[in-house]
Coordinates of C-alpha atoms in Angstrom, one line a residue:
M2 CA 74.8 64.4 109.9
R3 CA 76.4 64.7 113.4
N4 CA 79.4 66.8 114.2
P5 CA 82.2 65.0 112.3
D6 CA 84.6 65.7 115.2
Y7 CA 82.6 63.4 117.5
D8 CA 84.1 60.1 118.5
K9 CA 82.9 57.6 115.9
S10 CA 83.3 54.6 118.1
L11 CA 80.3 52.8 119.6
R12 CA 81.0 54.4 123.0
G13 CA 81.2 57.9 121.5
Y14 CA 78.0 57.4 119.5
K15 CA 76.0 56.0 122.5
A16 CA 77.3 59.0 124.6
S17 CA 75.5 61.3 122.2
G18 CA 72.2 59.3 122.3
G19 CA 73.1 56.7 119.8
Y20 CA 70.9 53.6 119.5
S21 CA 68.1 55.2 121.6
A22 CA 66.0 55.2 118.4
L23 CA 66.6 51.5 118.0
K24 CA 65.4 50.9 121.5
K25 CA 62.1 52.7 120.7
V26 CA 61.7 50.8 117.4
L27 CA 62.0 47.4 119.1
K28 CA 58.9 48.2 121.1
K29 CA 56.9 49.0 118.0
K30 CA 55.3 46.8 115.3
P31 CA 57.1 46.9 111.9
E32 CA 53.9 48.2 110.3
E33 CA 53.9 51.2 112.7
L34 CA 57.5 52.0 111.6
V35 CA 56.6 51.9 108.0
E36 CA 53.7 54.3 108.6
L37 CA 56.0 56.6 110.5
V38 CA 58.4 56.8 107.7
K39 CA 55.6 57.4 105.2
T40 CA 54.3 60.3 107.3
S41 CA 57.8 61.8 107.5
G42 CA 57.9 62.1 103.7
L43 CA 61.5 60.7 103.5
R44 CA 62.5 60.2 99.9
G45 CA 65.4 58.1 98.7
R46 CA 68.7 59.9 98.6
G47 CA 70.3 57.7 96.0
G48 CA 69.0 59.2 92.9
A49 CA 65.3 58.4 92.1
G50 CA 63.8 60.2 95.1
F51 CA 61.2 57.5 95.6
P52 CA 59.3 57.6 99.0
T53 CA 61.0 55.3 101.4
G54 CA 58.0 54.2 103.4
L55 CA 56.0 53.4 100.3
K56 CA 58.9 51.4 98.9
W57 CA 59.0 49.3 102.1
S58 CA 55.2 48.7 101.9
F59 CA 55.6 47.0 98.5
M60 CA 57.5 44.1 100.1
A61 CA 55.8 40.8 99.5
R62 CA 54.5 39.4 102.8
N63 CA 53.9 35.8 104.0
T64 CA 55.8 34.2 101.2
G65 CA 57.6 31.7 103.3
K66 CA 60.9 33.2 102.1
P67 CA 63.3 35.4 104.0
S68 CA 63.2 39.2 103.4
Y69 CA 66.3 41.2 102.7
L70 CA 67.4 44.8 103.0
I71 CA 70.4 45.7 100.8
C72 CA 72.1 49.0 101.3
N73 CA 73.4 50.5 98.1
A74 CA 76.8 52.0 99.1
D75 CA 78.2 51.6 95.6
E76 CA 78.7 55.4 95.3
S77 CA 80.1 55.6 91.7
E78 CA 78.4 58.5 90.1
P79 CA 81.1 61.0 89.0
G80 CA 81.4 63.9 91.5
T81 CA 79.6 62.0 94.3
C82 CA 81.3 61.4 97.7
K83 CA 78.6 62.2 100.4
D84 CA 77.9 58.6 101.4
R85 CA 81.6 58.0 101.9
E86 CA 81.6 60.8 104.5
L87 CA 78.8 59.1 106.5
M88 CA 80.5 55.6 106.4
L89 CA 83.9 57.0 107.4
K90 CA 82.9 59.6 110.0
D91 CA 79.7 58.4 111.4
P92 CA 79.3 54.7 110.7
H93 CA 77.1 54.0 113.8
Q94 CA 74.4 56.5 112.8
F95 CA 74.2 54.8 109.4
L96 CA 74.2 51.3 111.0
E97 CA 71.5 52.2 113.5
G98 CA 69.4 53.3 110.5
M99 CA 70.2 50.1 108.7
I100 CA 69.1 48.0 111.7
I101 CA 65.9 50.1 111.9
G102 CA 65.2 49.5 108.2
C103 CA 65.8 45.8 108.6
Y104 CA 63.3 45.7 111.5
A105 CA 60.7 47.5 109.4
I106 CA 60.7 44.8 106.6
N107 CA 61.2 41.8 108.9
C108 CA 64.8 41.2 107.5
T109 CA 67.1 39.0 109.5
H110 CA 70.2 39.4 107.3
G111 CA 71.1 42.7 105.7
Y112 CA 73.9 43.4 103.2
I113 CA 75.9 46.6 102.7
Y114 CA 77.3 46.7 99.1
V115 CA 80.2 49.1 99.2
R116 CA 82.1 50.5 96.3
G117 CA 85.3 48.5 96.0
E118 CA 87.6 51.5 95.9
Y119 CA 86.2 52.6 99.3
A120 CA 88.7 50.6 101.4
P121 CA 88.7 53.0 104.3
S122 CA 84.9 53.0 104.4
I123 CA 84.8 49.2 104.3
K124 CA 87.3 49.1 107.2
S125 CA 85.3 51.6 109.2
L126 CA 82.0 49.7 108.8
N127 CA 83.5 46.3 109.6
E128 CA 85.1 47.7 112.8
A129 CA 81.7 49.3 113.8
I130 CA 79.8 46.0 113.1
D131 CA 82.3 44.1 115.2
E132 CA 81.5 46.5 118.1
L133 CA 77.8 45.9 117.6
Y134 CA 78.2 42.1 117.8
K135 CA 80.3 42.4 121.0
E136 CA 77.6 44.6 122.6
K137 CA 74.8 42.3 121.4
I138 CA 73.2 45.0 119.3
L139 CA 73.6 42.6 116.4
G140 CA 73.1 38.8 116.5
E141 CA 70.6 36.4 117.9
K142 CA 68.8 38.9 120.3
V143 CA 69.2 42.5 119.2
M144 CA 69.3 44.5 122.5
G145 CA 67.7 41.6 124.3
S146 CA 64.7 41.5 122.0
R147 CA 63.3 38.6 119.9
F148 CA 64.6 40.3 116.8
K149 CA 67.5 38.6 115.2
L150 CA 69.8 40.3 112.7
D151 CA 73.2 39.8 111.0
L152 CA 74.9 42.4 108.8
T153 CA 77.5 41.7 106.1
V154 CA 79.6 44.2 104.2
H155 CA 80.1 43.1 100.6
P156 CA 82.8 45.0 98.6
G157 CA 82.0 45.7 95.0
A158 CA 84.6 45.5 92.2
G159 CA 84.5 49.0 90.7
A160 CA 81.6 48.5 88.2
Y161 CA 79.4 51.6 87.9
I162 CA 76.6 49.5 86.5
C163 CA 76.3 47.7 89.9
G164 CA 74.9 50.9 91.3
E165 CA 71.7 49.9 89.5
E166 CA 69.8 47.9 92.1
T167 CA 69.2 44.6 90.2
A168 CA 72.7 44.6 88.8
L169 CA 73.9 45.0 92.4
L170 CA 71.8 42.0 93.4
D171 CA 73.4 39.9 90.7
S172 CA 76.8 41.0 91.9
I173 CA 76.1 39.9 95.5
E174 CA 74.9 36.6 94.2
G175 CA 78.3 36.1 92.6
K176 CA 77.1 36.8 89.0
R177 CA 78.2 39.4 86.5
G178 CA 76.3 42.6 87.3
H179 CA 73.6 42.9 84.6
P180 CA 70.4 44.9 85.2
R181 CA 67.3 42.7 85.2
V182 CA 64.2 43.1 83.2
K183 CA 61.4 44.3 85.5
P184 CA 58.8 43.1 86.5
P185 CA 59.4 41.2 88.7
F186 CA 60.6 44.0 91.0
P187 CA 63.0 43.3 93.8
A188 CA 60.2 43.7 96.4
V189 CA 58.7 40.5 95.0
S190 CA 61.8 38.7 93.7
G191 CA 65.1 40.2 94.5
F192 CA 68.2 38.7 96.2
N193 CA 68.1 35.0 95.7
S194 CA 64.6 35.4 94.3
C195 CA 63.4 36.6 97.7
P196 CA 61.5 39.9 98.6
T197 CA 64.2 42.6 98.8
T198 CA 64.4 46.3 99.4
V199 CA 67.4 48.4 98.3
N200 CA 68.0 51.6 100.1
N201 CA 70.8 54.2 100.0
V202 CA 73.3 55.0 102.8
E203 CA 72.0 58.6 103.4
T204 CA 68.4 57.4 103.3
L205 CA 68.9 54.9 106.1
T206 CA 71.0 57.4 108.1
C207 CA 67.9 59.7 108.3
L208 CA 65.9 57.0 110.2
P209 CA 67.3 57.6 113.8
F210 CA 66.3 61.2 113.6
I211 CA 62.8 60.4 112.4
V212 CA 62.2 57.9 115.2
N213 CA 63.6 60.1 117.9
E214 CA 62.2 63.5 116.9
G215 CA 59.1 62.4 115.0
A216 CA 57.9 62.5 111.4
E217 CA 56.6 66.0 111.7
A218 CA 60.0 67.3 112.8
F219 CA 61.7 65.8 109.8
A220 CA 59.0 67.0 107.5
S221 CA 59.5 70.6 108.8
F222 CA 62.9 70.8 107.1
G223 CA 62.2 71.8 103.6
P224 CA 59.2 72.4 101.3
P225 CA 56.2 70.1 101.0
N226 CA 57.0 66.7 99.5
N227 CA 60.7 67.5 99.9
S228 CA 61.3 66.6 103.5
G229 CA 64.5 66.7 105.5
T230 CA 68.0 67.9 104.9
H231 CA 70.2 66.6 102.1
L232 CA 73.9 66.1 101.8
V233 CA 75.4 67.5 98.6
S234 CA 78.9 66.9 97.1
L235 CA 80.1 70.3 95.8
S236 CA 83.0 70.2 93.4
G237 CA 84.5 71.8 90.4
H238 CA 85.5 75.5 90.0
V239 CA 84.4 76.7 93.4
S240 CA 86.5 78.2 96.2
N241 CA 85.3 75.8 98.9
P242 CA 84.5 72.3 97.5
G243 CA 83.3 69.7 100.0
V244 CA 80.2 67.9 101.4
Y245 CA 77.5 70.1 102.8
E246 CA 74.2 69.4 104.6
V247 CA 71.4 71.7 103.3
R248 CA 67.7 72.1 103.6
M249 CA 65.8 71.5 100.4
D250 CA 64.4 75.1 100.3
V251 CA 67.9 76.6 99.7
S252 CA 68.7 77.7 96.2
L253 CA 71.4 76.3 94.0
R254 CA 72.9 79.8 93.8
D255 CA 73.2 79.9 97.6
I256 CA 75.0 76.5 97.7
I257 CA 77.5 77.7 95.1
Y258 CA 78.1 81.2 96.3
D259 CA 77.5 81.0 100.1
L260 CA 78.7 77.5 101.0
G261 CA 81.1 77.1 98.0
G262 CA 82.5 80.6 98.3
G263 CA 81.7 81.4 94.7
I264 CA 83.7 80.6 91.5
S265 CA 87.4 80.2 92.1
E266 CA 89.9 82.8 90.8
G267 CA 87.1 85.3 90.5
K268 CA 85.9 83.9 87.1
A269 CA 82.4 83.9 85.9
L270 CA 80.1 80.9 86.1
K271 CA 79.3 79.1 82.9
G272 CA 77.2 76.2 84.0
V273 CA 76.3 73.6 86.6
I274 CA 75.7 69.9 86.6
P275 CA 73.3 69.7 89.5
G276 CA 72.9 66.0 90.3
G277 CA 75.9 63.9 89.1
A278 CA 77.2 63.4 85.6
S279 CA 73.9 61.9 84.4
S280 CA 71.8 65.0 85.2
P281 CA 70.9 67.6 82.5
V282 CA 73.1 70.7 82.7
L283 CA 71.9 74.1 83.9
T284 CA 73.3 77.4 82.6
A285 CA 74.5 80.3 84.8
E286 CA 71.1 82.0 84.2
E287 CA 69.2 78.9 85.6
I288 CA 70.7 78.5 89.1
D289 CA 68.1 80.5 91.0
V290 CA 66.2 77.3 91.5
E291 CA 65.3 75.6 94.8
Y292 CA 67.6 72.6 95.4
S293 CA 64.8 70.1 95.9
F294 CA 63.5 67.1 94.0
D295 CA 60.4 68.8 92.6
A296 CA 61.9 72.2 91.8
L297 CA 64.8 70.7 89.9
A298 CA 62.5 68.4 88.0
K299 CA 60.4 71.4 87.0
A300 CA 63.6 73.1 85.8
G301 CA 64.2 70.2 83.4
T302 CA 66.9 68.5 85.4
M303 CA 67.2 66.3 88.6
M304 CA 68.8 66.1 92.0
G305 CA 70.2 62.6 91.2
S306 CA 73.1 61.8 93.5
A307 CA 73.3 65.4 94.7
A308 CA 76.7 65.9 93.2
I309 CA 76.9 69.5 92.1
M310 CA 79.7 70.1 89.6
V311 CA 80.4 73.7 88.8
F312 CA 82.3 74.9 85.7
D313 CA 83.6 78.4 84.9
E314 CA 83.7 80.5 81.7
D315 CA 86.9 79.0 80.5
T316 CA 85.6 75.5 80.4
D317 CA 85.4 73.8 77.0
V318 CA 82.0 72.2 77.1
V319 CA 82.8 69.8 74.3
K320 CA 85.8 68.4 76.2
L321 CA 83.7 68.1 79.4
L322 CA 80.9 66.2 77.6
H323 CA 83.5 64.0 75.9
R324 CA 84.9 63.0 79.3
I325 CA 81.4 62.3 80.6
T326 CA 80.4 60.2 77.6
R327 CA 83.7 58.3 77.7
F328 CA 82.9 57.3 81.3
F329 CA 79.4 56.0 80.4
N330 CA 80.8 54.2 77.3
H331 CA 83.4 52.5 79.5
E332 CA 80.8 51.6 82.2
S333 CA 78.0 50.3 79.9
C334 CA 77.4 46.6 80.6
G335 CA 76.8 46.1 76.9
Q336 CA 73.5 44.3 77.4
C337 CA 71.3 46.8 75.5
T338 CA 72.2 47.9 71.9
P339 CA 71.1 51.6 72.2
C340 CA 73.4 52.1 75.2
R341 CA 76.3 49.9 74.1
E342 CA 76.4 51.4 70.5
G343 CA 75.1 54.9 71.4
T344 CA 77.8 55.7 74.0
H345 CA 80.4 54.4 71.6
W346 CA 79.3 56.5 68.6
A347 CA 78.7 59.6 70.8
R348 CA 82.2 59.3 72.1
L349 CA 83.6 59.1 68.5
I350 CA 81.6 62.0 67.3
L351 CA 82.7 64.2 70.2
R352 CA 86.3 63.1 69.5
D353 CA 85.8 64.4 66.0
F354 CA 84.8 67.8 67.4
L355 CA 87.9 67.9 69.7
D356 CA 90.0 67.1 66.6
E357 CA 88.4 70.1 64.8
N358 CA 86.5 67.8 62.5
G359 CA 83.0 68.7 63.6
N360 CA 80.2 70.1 61.5
Q361 CA 76.5 70.8 61.7
K362 CA 75.6 67.4 60.4
K363 CA 77.6 65.7 63.1
L364 CA 76.1 67.9 65.8
R365 CA 72.6 66.8 64.7
R366 CA 73.7 63.2 64.6
L367 CA 75.2 63.6 68.2
S368 CA 71.9 65.0 69.5
K369 CA 69.9 62.2 67.7
V370 CA 72.2 59.5 69.2
G371 CA 71.7 60.9 72.7
G372 CA 67.9 61.0 72.3
N373 CA 67.8 57.5 70.9
M374 CA 69.4 56.1 74.0
M375 CA 66.8 57.5 76.4
G376 CA 63.9 55.2 77.3
T377 CA 65.1 52.3 75.2
T378 CA 67.2 50.3 77.6
V379 CA 66.6 47.8 80.4
C380 CA 68.1 50.1 83.1
A381 CA 68.5 53.9 83.3
L382 CA 72.1 54.0 82.1
G383 CA 70.9 54.8 78.6
D384 CA 69.1 57.8 80.0
A385 CA 72.1 58.7 82.2
A386 CA 74.3 58.8 79.1
G387 CA 71.7 60.5 76.8
M388 CA 70.5 63.3 79.0
P389 CA 73.9 65.1 79.3
I390 CA 74.4 64.9 75.5
T391 CA 71.0 66.4 74.6
S392 CA 71.1 69.1 77.3
F393 CA 74.7 70.2 76.5
V394 CA 74.0 70.4 72.7
Q395 CA 70.8 72.4 73.4
K396 CA 72.2 74.9 75.9
F397 CA 75.8 75.4 74.6
P398 CA 75.6 75.2 70.8
L399 CA 78.2 77.9 70.3
D400 CA 80.8 75.8 72.1
F401 CA 80.3 73.1 69.5
E402 CA 80.4 75.6 66.6
K403 CA 83.8 76.7 67.7
H404 CA 85.1 73.2 67.0
Y405 CA 83.9 73.1 63.4
A406 CA 84.2 76.7 62.5
Q407 CA 88.0 76.4 62.9
A408 CA 88.0 73.3 60.7
A409 CA 86.0 75.1 58.0

């Protein structure tokens, strides 16, 4: 991420070397660009951490159909705001990456699906895109080349489920956002039944650096298989919340105490949700873990959307989990019974605990409901709702006991 105080206009971006990477790319073959990104080790920054170059290579070729690149800017995971910063403060670096990505998969019309509540980001992107058309960096001949590209910003309507890539595609097509059964995968049959790749804002924003500085330079930031820097959204009970750019060899403790300034009001740390509301929770004793895809997975959690939510010793874990579960219950599309019914019943059970009507039997039932949602739904929302439940019950049982000991 460039200095946020830079001029975000096209003139300001070009003055700092902007669109030089695109010039280089237009002299390469798309296949060369795919291999470059594979070598860099860039992994998706939207949640799954899937290798970007490998994802591009899955695109169906010579089908006679157009190919599409869709940017998932539907940043709706609770606690996440890093992509908003990129779209607001450095739209051209992101757009240069978007154009490079389109070139790599032979896409002539790309779409940016932006969370509907992000009105300032939508305005920022549309203004930047208008500048690109005026300078002929978009349109019939991109920078005087044979490459043609149009970009369209498509606002969402506030549905969390449309962050799932196939539900997002349905939404752009004008349908209700429902996750699709896979296969076929979007790379074979996606937007309008055409080959489609869906990438995240931050993922695409990494591309200009990789092209300009080389795959090895990007890979040098961070441990093996965890290349590059990462933006994190740090919130909760910390002294300095905000969006920070970190290497993936820094520890979660360092992010909280060095960048975040430690726990606010001098209180003790109780736990951390390390990757958005859907990620399994970590206790205060588990934060000496490298903040990378692989290290977090080994610790039994995930980086997810890189939204680090910190809570202190006074936090009522039952109340926190109820709030998370209520969110997933509200945002479930209702297509799959385990998710639709599971989030509903989990919310009701947690409400019983908050009303001091909990007991050991209900705690076992809550854990069972959370486990039954995982791996049983068309999309990952069942897992997203189930993982917090099972991890909170496992790691903070005393918090639940407080709510039924009083009733007894």
